[in-house]
Amino acid sequence: MTRTLGDGLRWVELGTGLCERALASIPVGRLGEPSELAGWSRAHVVAHLDGNARALTNLVRWATTGIETPMYSSMEQRNADIAAGAVLAEDILRGRFEESASLLADGLGSITDWSAEVRTAQGRTVPVSEVPWMRSREVMVHAVDLLGGVEFTDLPDDLLLALAQDIAAKRSVDGTGPSLLLLNRDGVQVAQVQGVGETVTLSASAAELTAYLSGRDPSLGPALPAWL
Ligand code: ZN
C-alpha cells in the first residue's frame, strides 16, 4: 500500500479531530490522570502533541524559507518542554494544543514545494511531504493514549494499514524482537516483521494488529520491544 500526500493531510485533520473528541470527553480537572503511556499523565500526552506540532511547524518553516530550523534544539529540551507543559493550568494546556494544531495546519497549507528537504529529530533527511505522515502517526495513536473514549477501532482502516507497515518496517530494522507474519481476518498479509526465532503468524483485524504492533495491546502475541 502506498500512502499519498493527500492521505497524510486527510489523516492529520481526522486525527486532530479524534484528539479533540477525546479531550472534549475528559472533564476539566482530569488531565492529570494517567494516560495509556507508562509514567505519562494525559497532560503529558497533550504537552507532547503540542510540542510535536510546533516542532513540525519548524520543519515547514525550514522547507518554505530554506533557513535550517530543527524540530527541537535538543532532545533534553524536548523532554523538558513536555514536563513543563504537563504542569501548566489545564485551560492553558488545552488552548496550546488547539493553537499549535492550527499553526501546523496553516503551515502545511502554505507549502508550494513539497519536495523541499528537511531533517527530522531522528536525523533522517526527508522531503517536507513526509511531515503530514509524521503528524498523522502522533495524533492518531495519542488520541487513543488520552483514554478519552477513542479506540484503535475508531481509526480509519487505511491509516491502520499504513501504520502497521510503518511500525513493522521500523521493528524489522531493529530486528531484536520476534519474527512476525501479520494477517488480516481473511488471511491476507498486512505486514511482516523481521526478527529473531521462528516466525509467529498472527491473524486479527487491522485495529488489533496495529494496537499490538504499537505496543498498546500486548495480549495478541509475543512480547515486543518498545516502539518510538
Ligand atoms: Zn509521540
XYZ file of N, CA, C and O in Angstrom, residues 19-180:
648
model
N -8.318 13.643 18.600
C -7.739 14.178 19.849
C -8.714 15.165 20.490
O -8.910 15.144 21.712
N -9.309 16.003 19.664
C -10.271 16.982 20.195
C -11.462 16.269 20.821
O -11.956 16.669 21.876
N -11.897 15.194 20.161
C -13.025 14.422 20.688
C -12.668 13.819 22.047
O -13.447 13.874 23.002
N -11.467 13.233 22.133
C -11.023 12.635 23.399
C -10.931 13.717 24.480
O -11.419 13.529 25.605
N -10.341 14.863 24.118
C -10.171 15.937 25.107
C -11.516 16.485 25.567
O -11.697 16.796 26.752
N -12.467 16.573 24.631
C -13.788 17.094 24.996
C -14.506 16.151 25.954
O -15.313 16.581 26.783
N -14.191 14.865 25.845
C -14.877 13.892 26.711
C -14.204 13.769 28.079
O -14.752 13.143 28.983
N -13.018 14.339 28.219
C -12.319 14.287 29.514
C -12.720 15.530 30.312
O -12.435 16.651 29.889
N -13.398 15.345 31.454
C -13.850 16.509 32.216
C -12.676 17.392 32.651
O -11.567 16.892 32.880
N -12.935 18.690 32.719
C -11.921 19.635 33.186
C -11.474 19.204 34.584
O -12.287 18.812 35.416
N -10.176 19.217 34.814
C -9.645 18.805 36.105
C -9.126 17.380 36.098
O -8.557 16.917 37.083
N -9.306 16.677 34.965
C -8.878 15.273 34.948
C -7.785 14.974 33.922
O -7.523 13.815 33.618
N -7.109 16.015 33.486
C -5.968 15.792 32.584
C -4.763 15.245 33.341
O -3.853 14.679 32.746
N -4.765 15.416 34.656
C -3.644 14.931 35.452
C -3.672 13.426 35.681
O -2.719 12.851 36.204
N -4.762 12.785 35.271
C -4.881 11.328 35.466
C -3.998 10.584 34.471
O -3.622 11.117 33.436
N -3.686 9.320 34.787
C -2.786 8.556 33.908
C -3.318 8.402 32.486
O -4.527 8.321 32.271
N -2.405 8.363 31.529
C -2.740 8.032 30.138
C -2.416 6.559 29.931
O -2.062 5.851 30.876
N -2.498 6.139 28.688
C -2.118 4.767 28.326
C -0.607 4.547 28.468
O -0.133 3.429 28.612
N 0.160 5.641 28.424
C 1.615 5.525 28.400
C 2.191 5.527 29.813
O 1.899 6.433 30.601
N 3.010 4.539 30.102
C 3.581 4.393 31.444
C 4.322 5.663 31.850
O 5.151 6.174 31.105
N 3.995 6.183 33.028
C 4.706 7.344 33.554
C 4.209 8.676 33.021
O 4.681 9.722 33.454
N 3.288 8.651 32.071
C 2.765 9.891 31.490
C 1.292 10.074 31.869
O 0.478 9.160 31.694
N 0.962 11.283 32.366
C -0.445 11.646 32.545
C -1.011 12.039 31.182
O -0.272 12.195 30.197
N -2.339 12.228 31.150
C -2.953 12.751 29.918
C -2.328 14.097 29.563
O -2.131 14.421 28.396
N -2.007 14.893 30.591
C -1.420 16.214 30.344
C -0.052 16.093 29.653
O 0.282 16.914 28.798
N 0.716 15.066 30.014
C 1.984 14.842 29.309
C 1.736 14.585 27.821
O 2.472 15.062 26.962
N 0.714 13.778 27.535
C 0.406 13.457 26.140
C 0.029 14.730 25.381
O 0.498 14.961 24.266
N -0.800 15.572 26.026
C -1.221 16.821 25.372
C -0.009 17.739 25.162
O 0.165 18.330 24.094
N 0.842 17.834 26.177
C 2.034 18.682 26.062
C 2.952 18.164 24.951
O 3.559 18.944 24.207
N 3.052 16.848 24.829
C 3.865 16.249 23.764
C 3.258 16.551 22.396
O 3.973 16.928 21.459
N 1.936 16.431 22.265
C 1.279 16.730 20.984
C 1.466 18.202 20.621
O 1.669 18.548 19.454
N 1.388 19.057 21.628
C 1.596 20.494 21.411
C 3.031 20.742 20.915
O 3.242 21.408 19.900
N 3.997 20.160 21.625
C 5.398 20.351 21.235
C 5.681 19.766 19.858
O 6.440 20.347 19.070
N 5.052 18.637 19.556
C 5.256 17.988 18.256
C 4.733 18.868 17.116
O 5.382 19.009 16.079
N 3.568 19.480 17.312
C 3.007 20.346 16.266
C 3.933 21.538 16.027
O 4.177 21.933 14.883
N 4.457 22.102 17.109
C 5.364 23.252 16.959
C 6.670 22.815 16.290
O 7.237 23.535 15.458
N 7.152 21.628 16.655
C 8.390 21.111 16.055
C 8.207 20.870 14.555
O 9.080 21.198 13.740
N 7.055 20.312 14.188
C 6.805 20.056 12.764
C 6.564 21.360 12.015
O 6.894 21.474 10.834
N 6.017 22.357 12.713
C 5.858 23.681 12.097
C 7.239 24.270 11.803
O 7.424 24.963 10.793
N 8.220 23.971 12.661
C 9.603 24.387 12.369
C 10.090 23.777 11.050
O 10.758 24.446 10.259
N 9.753 22.512 10.828
C 10.181 21.869 9.572
C 9.499 22.512 8.370
O 10.111 22.670 7.300
N 8.231 22.874 8.549
C 7.511 23.553 7.464
C 8.207 24.880 7.154
O 8.423 25.241 5.993
N 8.594 25.600 8.215
C 9.281 26.886 8.034
C 10.602 26.668 7.299
O 10.970 27.412 6.396
N 11.322 25.633 7.702
C 12.588 25.267 7.057
C 12.358 25.048 5.552
O 13.080 25.574 4.701
N 11.324 24.290 5.246
C 11.047 23.961 3.837
C 10.644 25.191 3.039
O 10.997 25.310 1.858
N 9.920 26.101 3.666
C 9.402 27.234 2.895
C 10.392 28.398 2.833
O 10.324 29.206 1.912
N 11.312 28.491 3.817
C 12.269 29.611 3.808
C 13.676 29.187 3.415
O 14.500 30.026 3.057
N 13.972 27.885 3.520
C 15.329 27.417 3.268
C 16.263 27.648 4.448
O 17.422 27.255 4.412
N 15.738 28.281 5.508
C 16.569 28.525 6.699
C 16.422 27.326 7.636
O 15.311 26.981 8.059
N 17.573 26.705 7.946
C 17.554 25.492 8.755
C 16.899 25.750 10.109
O 17.370 26.558 10.907
N 15.770 25.067 10.357
C 15.025 25.222 11.617
C 14.704 23.833 12.150
O 13.730 23.217 11.738
N 15.553 23.292 13.031
C 15.321 21.919 13.507
C 14.022 21.794 14.310
O 13.507 22.790 14.816
N 13.549 20.568 14.429
C 12.328 20.313 15.202
C 12.507 20.788 16.641
O 11.678 21.504 17.187
N 13.588 20.334 17.262
C 13.879 20.659 18.669
C 15.322 21.132 18.756
O 16.168 20.699 17.973
N 15.613 21.991 19.749
C 17.011 22.406 19.901
C 17.845 21.235 20.433
O 19.027 21.138 20.142
N 17.213 20.345 21.221
C 17.878 19.122 21.677
C 16.799 18.194 22.220
O 15.685 18.632 22.487
N 17.121 16.927 22.394
C 16.143 16.010 22.965
C 15.871 16.362 24.427
O 14.762 16.191 24.915
N 16.901 16.889 25.117
C 16.711 17.313 26.521
C 15.663 18.421 26.576
O 14.784 18.428 27.441
N 15.787 19.370 25.621
C 14.827 20.470 25.585
C 13.419 19.959 25.291
O 12.439 20.394 25.906
N 13.322 19.018 24.355
C 12.017 18.435 24.023
C 11.373 17.856 25.284
O 10.213 18.119 25.584
N 12.154 17.051 26.009
C 11.607 16.384 27.194
C 11.283 17.380 28.302
O 10.271 17.235 28.996
N 12.135 18.403 28.450
C 11.884 19.429 29.467
C 10.593 20.185 29.141
O 9.813 20.527 30.040
N 10.356 20.440 27.852
C 9.133 21.146 27.444
C 7.889 20.308 27.750
O 6.851 20.855 28.134
N 7.991 19.004 27.579
C 6.849 18.140 27.894
C 6.566 18.186 29.394
O 5.425 18.349 29.826
N 7.633 18.075 30.187
C 7.461 18.092 31.649
C 6.870 19.429 32.103
O 5.980 19.467 32.963
N 7.336 20.526 31.503
C 6.831 21.852 31.892
C 5.390 22.038 31.424
O 4.555 22.593 32.148
N 5.098 21.548 30.218
C 3.742 21.684 29.679
C 2.727 20.906 30.498
O 1.586 21.335 30.678
N 3.154 19.753 31.004
C 2.229 18.872 31.722
C 1.734 19.472 33.031
O 0.707 19.044 33.545
N 2.443 20.459 33.565
C 2.004 21.061 34.834
C 1.410 22.469 34.629
O 1.127 23.173 35.596
N 1.192 22.845 33.373
C 0.500 24.118 33.103
C -0.949 24.017 33.575
O -1.505 22.920 33.684
N -1.567 25.175 33.811
C -3.003 25.183 34.102
C -3.718 24.509 32.930
O -3.341 24.683 31.769
N -4.747 23.733 33.271
C -5.361 22.881 32.257
C -5.937 23.654 31.071
O -5.811 23.233 29.916
N -6.576 24.800 31.344
C -7.169 25.542 30.218
C -6.079 26.076 29.288
O -6.261 26.153 28.075
N -4.935 26.414 29.873
C -3.831 26.916 29.049
C -3.277 25.788 28.179
O -3.040 25.955 26.979
N -3.116 24.615 28.778
C -2.583 23.479 28.025
C -3.530 23.082 26.889
O -3.101 22.857 25.751
N -4.813 23.012 27.191
C -5.798 22.680 26.149
C -5.751 23.730 25.034
O -5.836 23.405 23.853
N -5.611 24.986 25.433
C -5.525 26.072 24.446
C -4.286 25.960 23.576
O -4.328 26.211 22.367
N -3.174 25.559 24.196
C -1.934 25.417 23.436
C -2.043 24.300 22.401
O -1.492 24.397 21.305
N -2.745 23.238 22.753
C -2.940 22.152 21.787
C -3.671 22.682 20.551
O -3.254 22.435 19.412
N -4.764 23.404 20.789
C -5.545 23.955 19.672
C -4.710 24.925 18.839
O -4.730 24.890 17.615
N -3.975 25.782 19.560
C -3.189 26.810 18.879
C -2.110 26.176 17.983
O -1.957 26.534 16.818
N -1.379 25.197 18.522
C -0.279 24.616 17.744
C -0.810 23.761 16.599
O -0.200 23.714 15.524
N -1.963 23.104 16.816
C -2.537 22.306 15.724
C -2.936 23.221 14.573
O -2.725 22.881 13.397
N -3.455 24.412 14.890
C -3.851 25.272 13.775
C -2.649 25.975 13.146
O -2.641 26.219 11.942
N -1.607 26.239 13.955
C -0.360 26.764 13.362
C 0.196 25.788 12.330
O 0.610 26.186 11.235
N 0.199 24.514 12.691
C 0.725 23.500 11.774
C -0.162 23.394 10.535
O 0.340 23.314 9.408
N -1.481 23.413 10.730
C -2.402 23.325 9.584
C -2.166 24.501 8.636
O -2.097 24.319 7.413
N -2.004 25.700 9.197
C -1.732 26.874 8.357
C -0.414 26.697 7.613
O -0.299 27.025 6.430
N 0.599 26.205 8.343
C 1.907 25.995 7.724
C 1.820 25.011 6.569
O 2.337 25.268 5.474
N 1.142 23.895 6.798
C 1.016 22.887 5.739
C 0.277 23.480 4.544
O 0.603 23.182 3.389
N -0.701 24.342 4.833
C -1.465 24.967 3.752
C -0.644 25.944 2.926
O -1.036 26.303 1.813
N 0.498 26.369 3.473
C 1.305 27.377 2.775
C 2.404 26.760 1.903
O 3.112 27.483 1.197
N 2.557 25.437 1.980
C 3.665 24.801 1.241
C 3.350 24.715 -0.253
O 2.265 24.271 -0.634
N 4.294 25.159 -1.063
C 4.104 25.036 -2.509
C 5.065 23.998 -3.099
O 4.751 23.364 -4.088
N 6.234 23.814 -2.464
C 7.189 22.818 -2.957
C 7.326 21.690 -1.925
O 8.081 21.809 -0.957
N 6.586 20.615 -2.158
C 6.572 19.507 -1.197
C 7.844 18.661 -1.262
O 8.020 17.744 -0.470
N 8.713 18.943 -2.253
C 9.939 18.135 -2.345
C 11.089 18.763 -1.552
O 12.153 18.157 -1.418
N 10.892 19.969 -1.009
C 11.956 20.627 -0.229
C 12.379 19.717 0.927
O 11.533 19.156 1.630
N 13.687 19.598 1.119
C 14.171 18.634 2.115
C 14.388 19.260 3.493
O 14.828 20.411 3.614
N 14.076 18.460 4.502
C 14.262 18.862 5.899
C 14.832 17.664 6.654
O 14.856 16.554 6.134
N 15.282 17.900 7.889
C 15.847 16.804 8.677
C 15.001 16.584 9.929
O 14.692 17.533 10.651
N 14.653 15.323 10.186
C 13.813 15.005 11.349
C 14.666 14.957 12.613
O 15.903 14.977 12.552
N 13.977 14.867 13.760
C 14.687 14.790 15.041
C 15.542 13.531 15.127
O 16.511 13.480 15.877
N 15.194 12.514 14.327
C 15.994 11.275 14.313
C 17.178 11.387 13.354
O 17.926 10.425 13.183
N 17.296 12.537 12.671
C 18.437 12.743 11.785
C 18.212 12.275 10.358
O 19.142 12.244 9.565
N 16.985 11.912 10.026
C 16.688 11.489 8.660
C 16.402 12.712 7.802
O 15.685 13.618 8.233
N 16.951 12.723 6.569
C 16.604 13.778 5.625
C 15.419 13.301 4.803
O 15.467 12.230 4.195
N 14.346 14.065 4.826
C 13.110 13.668 4.136
C 12.529 14.891 3.415
O 12.780 16.027 3.820
N 11.735 14.652 2.357
C 11.000 15.777 1.773
C 9.920 16.227 2.757
O 9.420 15.405 3.542
N 9.580 17.500 2.710
C 8.600 18.027 3.664
C 7.234 17.338 3.494
O 6.393 17.386 4.395
N 7.055 16.639 2.375
C 5.805 15.890 2.167
C 5.649 14.751 3.165
O 4.568 14.173 3.299
N 6.724 14.419 3.916
C 6.616 13.406 4.972
C 6.007 13.964 6.259
O 5.591 13.195 7.132
N 5.997 15.292 6.386
C 5.526 15.894 7.642
C 4.070 15.528 7.966
O 3.767 15.173 9.108
N 3.155 15.562 6.976
C 1.782 15.148 7.325
C 1.711 13.714 7.858
O 0.960 13.442 8.806
N 2.506 12.826 7.303
C 2.505 11.445 7.813
C 3.070 11.398 9.236
O 2.531 10.723 10.118
N 4.160 12.153 9.489
C 4.762 12.174 10.830
C 3.730 12.666 11.860
O 3.655 12.154 12.975
N 2.944 13.657 11.478
C 1.930 14.186 12.397
C 0.749 13.211 12.521
O 0.188 13.061 13.607
N 0.394 12.553 11.425
C -0.728 11.603 11.456
C -0.515 10.532 12.512
O -1.402 10.226 13.310
N 0.691 9.940 12.506
C 1.009 8.890 13.490
C 0.776 9.399 14.897
O 0.215 8.711 15.746
N 1.266 10.609 15.161
C 1.185 11.168 16.515
C -0.263 11.390 16.941
O -0.673 10.946 18.017
N -1.029 12.110 16.102
C -2.398 12.431 16.534
C -3.269 11.185 16.596
O -4.130 11.083 17.486
N -3.053 10.235 15.715
C -3.915 9.047 15.714
C -3.631 8.168 16.943
O -4.549 7.794 17.666
N -2.376 7.851 17.170
C -2.063 6.927 18.272
C -2.278 7.615 19.626
O -2.841 7.025 20.553
N -1.873 8.881 19.742
C -2.038 9.551 21.032
C -3.496 9.905 21.323
O -3.853 10.071 22.498
N -4.346 9.986 20.288
C -5.792 10.172 20.544
C -6.293 8.996 21.379
O -7.111 9.162 22.288
N -5.771 7.805 21.087
C -6.137 6.618 21.867
C -5.488 6.679 23.258
O -6.125 6.391 24.272
N -4.228 7.094 23.301
C -3.487 7.143 24.570
C -4.119 8.078 25.603
O -3.881 7.920 26.805
N -4.896 9.045 25.144
C -5.516 10.003 26.080
C -6.580 9.346 26.964
O -7.001 9.936 27.964
N -7.006 8.144 26.596
C -8.048 7.438 27.358
C -9.296 8.313 27.517
O -9.863 8.436 28.599
N -9.688 8.881 26.399
C -10.898 9.704 26.376
C -11.959 9.076 25.483
O -12.766 9.778 24.891
N -11.944 7.764 25.390
C -13.002 7.079 24.657
C -12.700 6.808 23.187
O -13.518 6.221 22.490
N -11.517 7.225 22.700
C -11.131 6.901 21.317
C -10.334 5.598 21.342
O -9.412 5.440 22.142
N -10.724 4.664 20.478
C -10.064 3.354 20.417
C -9.428 3.173 19.036
O -9.769 3.895 18.101
N -8.558 2.160 18.925
C -7.969 1.866 17.610
C -9.059 1.591 16.571
O -8.882 1.899 15.389
N -10.182 1.043 17.003
C -11.277 0.760 16.054
C -11.898 2.044 15.506
O -12.646 1.999 14.535
N -11.612 3.197 16.140
C -12.108 4.477 15.613
C -11.204 5.042 14.527
O -11.559 6.023 13.869
N -10.017 4.462 14.343
C -9.076 4.984 13.350
C -9.425 4.384 11.973
O -9.853 3.233 11.892
N -9.252 5.169 10.910
C -9.608 4.653 9.579
C -8.710 3.473 9.177
O -7.531 3.435 9.520
N -9.304 2.529 8.447
C -8.588 1.317 8.060
C -7.318 1.596 7.257
O -6.296 0.942 7.467
N -7.383 2.559 6.339
C -6.192 2.807 5.510
C -5.045 3.346 6.370
O -3.882 3.000 6.151
N -5.376 4.144 7.366
C -4.339 4.642 8.296
C -3.773 3.491 9.113
O -2.550 3.382 9.295
N -4.638 2.617 9.590
C -4.182 1.478 10.394
C -3.206 0.613 9.600
O -2.178 0.174 10.122
N -3.524 0.378 8.333
C -2.641 -0.444 7.496
C -1.302 0.253 7.269
O -0.245 -0.365 7.392
N -1.349 1.545 6.956
C -0.104 2.286 6.730
C 0.737 2.293 8.000
O 1.963 2.143 7.962
N 0.080 2.440 9.130
C 0.786 2.479 10.407
C 1.394 1.114 10.748
O 2.547 1.018 11.169
N 0.623 0.049 10.512
C 1.138 -1.303 10.773
C 2.392 -1.551 9.932
O 3.389 -2.084 10.425
N 2.350 -1.121 8.671
C 3.502 -1.358 7.797
C 4.705 -0.502 8.219
O 5.840 -0.960 8.183
N 4.418 0.713 8.628
C 5.484 1.615 9.076
C 6.174 1.057 10.334
O 7.399 1.008 10.425
N 5.357 0.614 11.291
C 5.931 0.085 12.539
C 6.671 -1.229 12.262
O 7.761 -1.470 12.792
N 6.090 -2.065 11.400
C 6.735 -3.349 11.080
C 8.101 -3.104 10.436
O 9.078 -3.793 10.748
N 8.168 -2.106 9.553
C 9.456 -1.808 8.893
C 10.483 -1.334 9.922
O 11.641 -1.767 9.891
N 10.055 -0.470 10.853
C 10.989 0.019 11.883
C 11.437 -1.122 12.785
O 12.607 -1.214 13.158
N 10.492 -1.978 13.155
C 10.846 -3.109 14.017
C 11.784 -4.069 13.296
O 12.644 -4.686 13.914
N 11.621 -4.208 11.982
C 12.489 -5.098 11.195
C 13.914 -4.567 11.163
O 14.874 -5.333 11.224
N 14.057 -3.245 11.052
C 15.398 -2.633 11.045
C 16.074 -2.895 12.389
O 17.243 -3.262 12.457
N 15.304 -2.741 13.457
C 15.822 -3.010 14.807
C 16.150 -4.503 14.944
O 17.259 -4.868 15.351
N 15.201 -5.344 14.570
C 15.444 -6.773 14.427
C 15.653 -7.570 15.703
O 15.995 -8.745 15.643
N 15.428 -6.938 16.862
C 15.696 -7.644 18.116
C 14.458 -8.348 18.682
O 14.551 -9.098 19.640
N 13.298 -8.074 18.093
C 12.058 -8.675 18.601
C 11.731 -9.961 17.870
O 12.536 -10.459 17.077
N 10.546 -10.509 18.120
C 10.140 -11.754 17.456
C 9.867 -11.545 15.959
O 9.481 -10.458 15.547
N 10.099 -12.597 15.158
C 9.707 -12.572 13.739
C 8.204 -12.776 13.670
O 7.667 -13.703 14.287
N 7.530 -11.915 12.915
C 6.073 -11.964 12.881
C 5.549 -11.906 11.458
O 6.082 -11.164 10.633
